[in-house]
Amino acid sequence: MAEVAVVTGSTRGIGFETALALGLSGYTVIVTGRSEQAAAAAARRLGEQGVDAQGQELDVASFESVQRLAAIIARDHGRLDVLVNNAGIAAEWDAPSSSHYAHPESVRRTLETNVIGVFHTVEALLPLLRRSDSGRIVNVSSFVGSLTLQAQADPADMVVPAYQASKAALNSLTITLSKVLADTNIRVFSVDPGFVQTDFSPINRAQAPLTAVQGAEPVVEAAMLKVDATSGSFIGRDGVVPW
């Protein structure tokens, strides 16, 4: 029986490429997006490439939305093997220019998706992951979530404080989850995919050196347990990243 994977925010970019790679490796993949139409279109694109894919509308900032997804997975599959928490935003990129540090609305939106959304998703789907023989939770983070690297960086690089704080919080969640689940068969990782050519920010598409396919590679390796790291680790393209 094929393993079942959920990839949040997977209608394009790293999320879509993660879903495609898992699907081509034999997983049944549930792709999600805030638009039902976008999720269905992504599932069709995956299906055209031979992937067993299902599209589901999902707003991770809504616990009711994630609960609905959990009910669908329980009905259709009875368990979940892999959860990739990929959905993420950096609302500061389009925040009003009058902000002196971090516009309150951009902070709220960023934390709702990047942190609270992961709490929602894990809370709703963890019972299904517990039914797997080898459950995995992969939190797509960023090197800017490393407090060590933040402290060493040039001050001019610290331009998205809410996003950085959200990824640091996500890394903390990875650590605590790994401890809470230490006596289970579920492993938890944070993964930095690198600087990737996506529409995530105004500069990614023009300046990033990595394609979305390349960005998905370490995410997929963690999801498939092809990493030399213990549960609770922060993994990058070149190995473990400092917290």
CSV table of C-alpha atoms in Angstrom, one decimal:
chain,number,residue,atom,x,y,z
A,1,MET,CA,0.0,0.0,0.0
A,2,ALA,CA,1.4,3.4,-1.0
A,3,GLU,CA,2.4,5.8,1.7
A,4,VAL,CA,0.3,8.9,2.0
A,5,ALA,CA,1.8,12.4,2.1
A,6,VAL,CA,0.3,15.9,2.6
A,7,VAL,CA,2.2,18.9,1.3
A,8,THR,CA,0.7,22.2,2.4
A,9,GLY,CA,1.0,25.2,0.0
A,10,SER,CA,1.8,22.9,-2.9
A,11,THR,CA,0.1,24.4,-5.9
A,12,ARG,CA,3.4,25.8,-7.1
A,13,GLY,CA,7.0,26.3,-6.3
A,14,ILE,CA,8.9,24.2,-3.8
A,15,GLY,CA,5.6,22.7,-2.6
A,16,PHE,CA,4.6,21.5,-6.0
A,17,GLU,CA,8.0,20.1,-6.8
A,18,THR,CA,8.0,18.3,-3.4
A,19,ALA,CA,4.7,16.7,-4.2
A,20,LEU,CA,5.8,15.7,-7.7
A,21,ALA,CA,9.0,14.1,-6.4
A,22,LEU,CA,7.2,12.2,-3.7
A,23,GLY,CA,4.5,11.1,-6.1
A,24,LEU,CA,7.0,9.9,-8.7
A,25,SER,CA,8.6,7.8,-5.8
A,26,GLY,CA,5.2,6.0,-5.3
A,27,TYR,CA,3.5,8.1,-2.7
A,28,THR,CA,-0.1,9.1,-2.8
A,29,VAL,CA,0.1,12.9,-2.5
A,30,ILE,CA,-2.5,15.3,-1.2
A,31,VAL,CA,-1.7,18.8,-2.6
A,32,THR,CA,-3.3,21.8,-0.9
A,33,GLY,CA,-3.9,25.4,-1.6
A,34,ARG,CA,-6.1,28.2,-0.4
A,35,SER,CA,-8.1,28.0,-3.6
A,36,GLU,CA,-10.0,24.8,-4.4
A,37,GLN,CA,-9.5,25.5,-8.1
A,38,ALA,CA,-5.7,25.9,-7.7
A,39,ALA,CA,-5.4,22.7,-5.7
A,40,ALA,CA,-7.5,20.8,-8.2
A,41,ALA,CA,-5.4,22.1,-11.1
A,42,ALA,CA,-2.1,21.1,-9.3
A,43,ALA,CA,-3.5,17.6,-8.7
A,44,ARG,CA,-4.4,17.3,-12.5
A,45,ARG,CA,-0.9,18.4,-13.4
A,46,LEU,CA,0.6,15.8,-11.1
A,47,GLY,CA,-1.8,13.2,-12.5
A,48,GLU,CA,-0.6,13.9,-16.0
A,49,GLN,CA,2.8,12.9,-14.9
A,50,GLY,CA,1.7,9.6,-13.4
A,51,VAL,CA,1.3,10.7,-9.8
A,52,ASP,CA,-1.6,9.5,-7.6
A,53,ALA,CA,-2.6,13.0,-6.4
A,54,GLN,CA,-5.6,14.6,-4.8
A,55,GLY,CA,-6.2,18.3,-4.5
A,56,GLN,CA,-7.8,19.8,-1.4
A,57,GLU,CA,-8.6,23.4,-0.4
A,58,LEU,CA,-6.7,24.3,2.8
A,59,ASP,CA,-6.2,27.5,4.8
A,60,VAL,CA,-3.7,26.6,7.5
A,61,ALA,CA,-4.6,29.8,9.4
A,62,SER,CA,-8.1,28.2,10.0
A,63,PHE,CA,-8.2,25.3,12.4
A,64,GLU,CA,-11.6,24.4,11.0
A,65,SER,CA,-10.1,24.1,7.5
A,66,VAL,CA,-7.4,21.8,8.7
A,67,GLN,CA,-9.9,19.7,10.7
A,68,ARG,CA,-11.9,19.2,7.5
A,69,LEU,CA,-8.7,18.0,5.7
A,70,ALA,CA,-8.0,15.6,8.6
A,71,ALA,CA,-11.5,14.2,8.3
A,72,ILE,CA,-11.1,13.6,4.5
A,73,ILE,CA,-7.8,11.9,5.0
A,74,ALA,CA,-9.2,9.7,7.7
A,75,ARG,CA,-12.1,8.7,5.5
A,76,ASP,CA,-10.1,8.1,2.4
A,77,HIS,CA,-6.9,6.7,3.7
A,78,GLY,CA,-7.2,5.9,7.4
A,79,ARG,CA,-3.7,7.2,8.2
A,80,LEU,CA,-1.0,9.7,7.2
A,81,ASP,CA,2.7,8.9,6.7
A,82,VAL,CA,4.2,12.3,5.8
A,83,LEU,CA,3.3,15.8,6.6
A,84,VAL,CA,5.3,18.6,4.9
A,85,ASN,CA,4.5,22.0,6.4
A,86,ASN,CA,5.5,24.0,3.3
A,87,ALA,CA,2.9,26.8,3.3
A,88,GLY,CA,4.5,30.1,4.2
A,89,ILE,CA,4.5,33.8,3.5
A,90,ALA,CA,6.6,36.9,4.2
A,91,ALA,CA,3.9,39.6,4.3
A,92,GLU,CA,6.5,42.2,5.0
A,93,TRP,CA,7.3,42.3,1.3
A,94,ASP,CA,4.0,44.0,0.6
A,95,ALA,CA,3.6,45.9,3.9
A,96,PRO,CA,2.8,49.6,3.8
A,97,SER,CA,5.9,51.7,3.4
A,98,SER,CA,5.1,53.8,6.5
A,99,SER,CA,6.2,51.0,8.8
A,100,HIS,CA,9.1,51.9,11.1
A,101,TYR,CA,10.1,48.3,11.9
A,102,ALA,CA,7.5,45.6,11.2
A,103,HIS,CA,4.1,46.6,10.2
A,104,PRO,CA,1.6,45.1,12.7
A,105,GLU,CA,-0.7,43.6,10.0
A,106,SER,CA,2.3,42.0,8.1
A,107,VAL,CA,3.5,40.5,11.4
A,108,ARG,CA,0.0,39.1,12.2
A,109,ARG,CA,-0.4,37.6,8.7
A,110,THR,CA,3.1,36.1,8.7
A,111,LEU,CA,2.8,34.5,12.1
A,112,GLU,CA,-0.7,33.2,11.4
A,113,THR,CA,0.5,31.3,8.4
A,114,ASN,CA,4.0,30.3,9.3
A,115,VAL,CA,3.6,29.5,13.0
A,116,ILE,CA,0.0,29.2,14.0
A,117,GLY,CA,-0.8,27.4,10.8
A,118,VAL,CA,1.7,24.7,11.6
A,119,PHE,CA,0.4,24.3,15.1
A,120,HIS,CA,-3.1,23.9,13.6
A,121,THR,CA,-1.9,21.4,11.0
A,122,VAL,CA,0.1,19.3,13.4
A,123,GLU,CA,-2.7,19.3,16.0
A,124,ALA,CA,-5.3,18.1,13.4
A,125,LEU,CA,-3.2,15.6,11.6
A,126,LEU,CA,-1.0,14.1,14.4
A,127,PRO,CA,-3.6,11.4,15.3
A,128,LEU,CA,-3.4,10.2,11.6
A,129,LEU,CA,0.4,10.3,11.7
A,130,ARG,CA,0.4,8.1,14.8
A,131,ARG,CA,-1.3,5.4,12.8
A,132,SER,CA,1.7,5.2,10.4
A,133,ASP,CA,4.5,2.7,10.8
A,134,SER,CA,7.0,5.5,10.3
A,135,GLY,CA,5.5,9.0,10.4
A,136,ARG,CA,7.5,12.0,9.4
A,137,ILE,CA,6.9,15.8,9.9
A,138,VAL,CA,9.0,18.1,7.7
A,139,ASN,CA,8.8,21.8,8.5
A,140,VAL,CA,10.1,23.9,5.6
A,141,SER,CA,12.1,26.6,7.4
A,142,SER,CA,14.9,28.9,6.3
A,143,PHE,CA,18.5,29.7,7.2
A,144,VAL,CA,17.2,33.1,8.4
A,145,GLY,CA,15.4,31.2,11.2
A,146,SER,CA,18.7,30.2,12.7
A,147,LEU,CA,19.5,32.5,15.7
A,148,THR,CA,23.2,31.6,15.3
A,149,LEU,CA,23.2,32.8,11.7
A,150,GLN,CA,21.0,35.8,12.5
A,151,ALA,CA,23.5,36.9,15.1
A,152,GLN,CA,26.4,36.6,12.7
A,153,ALA,CA,24.8,38.3,9.7
A,154,ASP,CA,25.4,41.9,8.5
A,155,PRO,CA,22.7,44.2,10.0
A,156,ALA,CA,21.8,45.3,6.5
A,157,ASP,CA,20.6,41.8,5.8
A,158,MET,CA,18.0,41.9,8.6
A,159,VAL,CA,15.1,43.2,6.5
A,160,VAL,CA,12.2,40.8,7.3
A,161,PRO,CA,12.0,40.6,11.1
A,162,ALA,CA,8.6,39.0,11.2
A,163,TYR,CA,9.5,36.3,8.7
A,164,GLN,CA,12.8,35.6,10.5
A,165,ALA,CA,11.0,35.4,13.9
A,166,SER,CA,8.4,33.0,12.3
A,167,LYS,CA,11.0,30.6,11.1
A,168,ALA,CA,12.9,30.7,14.4
A,169,ALA,CA,9.6,29.8,16.1
A,170,LEU,CA,9.0,27.1,13.6
A,171,ASN,CA,12.5,25.6,14.4
A,172,SER,CA,11.5,25.7,18.1
A,173,LEU,CA,8.4,23.8,17.3
A,174,THR,CA,10.5,21.2,15.5
A,175,ILE,CA,12.6,20.7,18.6
A,176,THR,CA,9.6,20.5,21.0
A,177,LEU,CA,7.7,18.1,18.7
A,178,SER,CA,10.7,15.8,18.5
A,179,LYS,CA,10.9,15.6,22.3
A,180,VAL,CA,7.1,15.1,22.7
A,181,LEU,CA,7.2,12.4,20.0
A,182,ALA,CA,10.5,10.8,21.1
A,183,ASP,CA,8.9,7.6,22.3
A,184,THR,CA,6.9,7.2,19.0
A,185,ASN,CA,7.7,6.2,15.4
A,186,ILE,CA,7.3,9.8,14.2
A,187,ARG,CA,10.4,11.8,13.2
A,188,VAL,CA,10.5,15.6,12.9
A,189,PHE,CA,12.8,17.8,10.9
A,190,SER,CA,13.3,21.5,9.9
A,191,VAL,CA,14.6,21.9,6.4
A,192,ASP,CA,16.2,24.9,4.8
A,193,PRO,CA,15.7,24.5,1.0
A,194,GLY,CA,18.0,27.4,0.2
A,195,PHE,CA,17.5,30.6,-1.8
A,196,VAL,CA,15.1,29.4,-4.6
A,197,GLN,CA,13.7,30.9,-7.8
A,198,THR,CA,10.0,31.3,-6.8
A,199,ASP,CA,7.5,34.1,-6.5
A,200,PHE,CA,7.9,34.1,-2.8
A,201,SER,CA,9.4,37.6,-2.8
A,202,PRO,CA,10.3,40.4,-5.3
A,203,ILE,CA,13.9,39.2,-5.4
A,204,ASN,CA,13.7,35.4,-5.4
A,205,ARG,CA,12.8,35.0,-9.1
A,206,ALA,CA,15.6,37.3,-10.3
A,207,GLN,CA,18.4,36.7,-7.8
A,208,ALA,CA,18.1,33.1,-6.4
A,209,PRO,CA,20.6,30.5,-7.7
A,210,LEU,CA,18.4,27.5,-7.1
A,211,THR,CA,15.4,26.2,-9.1
A,212,ALA,CA,12.3,25.0,-7.3
A,213,VAL,CA,13.3,21.4,-8.2
A,214,GLN,CA,16.6,21.9,-6.4
A,215,GLY,CA,14.9,23.6,-3.5
A,216,ALA,CA,12.6,20.6,-3.1
A,217,GLU,CA,15.5,18.1,-2.9
A,218,PRO,CA,16.4,18.4,0.8
A,219,VAL,CA,12.7,18.5,1.7
A,220,VAL,CA,12.0,15.2,-0.1
A,221,GLU,CA,15.1,13.6,1.3
A,222,ALA,CA,13.9,14.4,4.9
A,223,ALA,CA,10.4,13.2,4.0
A,224,MET,CA,11.8,9.9,2.7
A,225,LEU,CA,14.3,9.6,5.7
A,226,LYS,CA,17.3,9.8,3.3
A,227,VAL,CA,19.1,12.1,5.8
A,228,ASP,CA,21.9,11.4,8.2
A,229,ALA,CA,20.3,13.3,11.1
A,230,THR,CA,18.4,12.6,14.2
A,231,SER,CA,14.8,13.7,14.8
A,232,GLY,CA,14.7,17.3,15.8
A,233,SER,CA,17.5,18.4,13.5
A,234,PHE,CA,17.7,21.5,11.3
A,235,ILE,CA,18.9,20.3,7.9
A,236,GLY,CA,20.2,22.3,4.9
A,237,ARG,CA,21.5,21.4,1.5
A,238,ASP,CA,25.0,20.7,3.0
A,239,GLY,CA,24.0,19.0,6.2
A,240,VAL,CA,22.9,20.1,9.7
A,241,VAL,CA,22.3,23.9,10.1
A,242,PRO,CA,23.1,25.5,13.5
A,243,TRP,CA,20.1,26.6,15.5
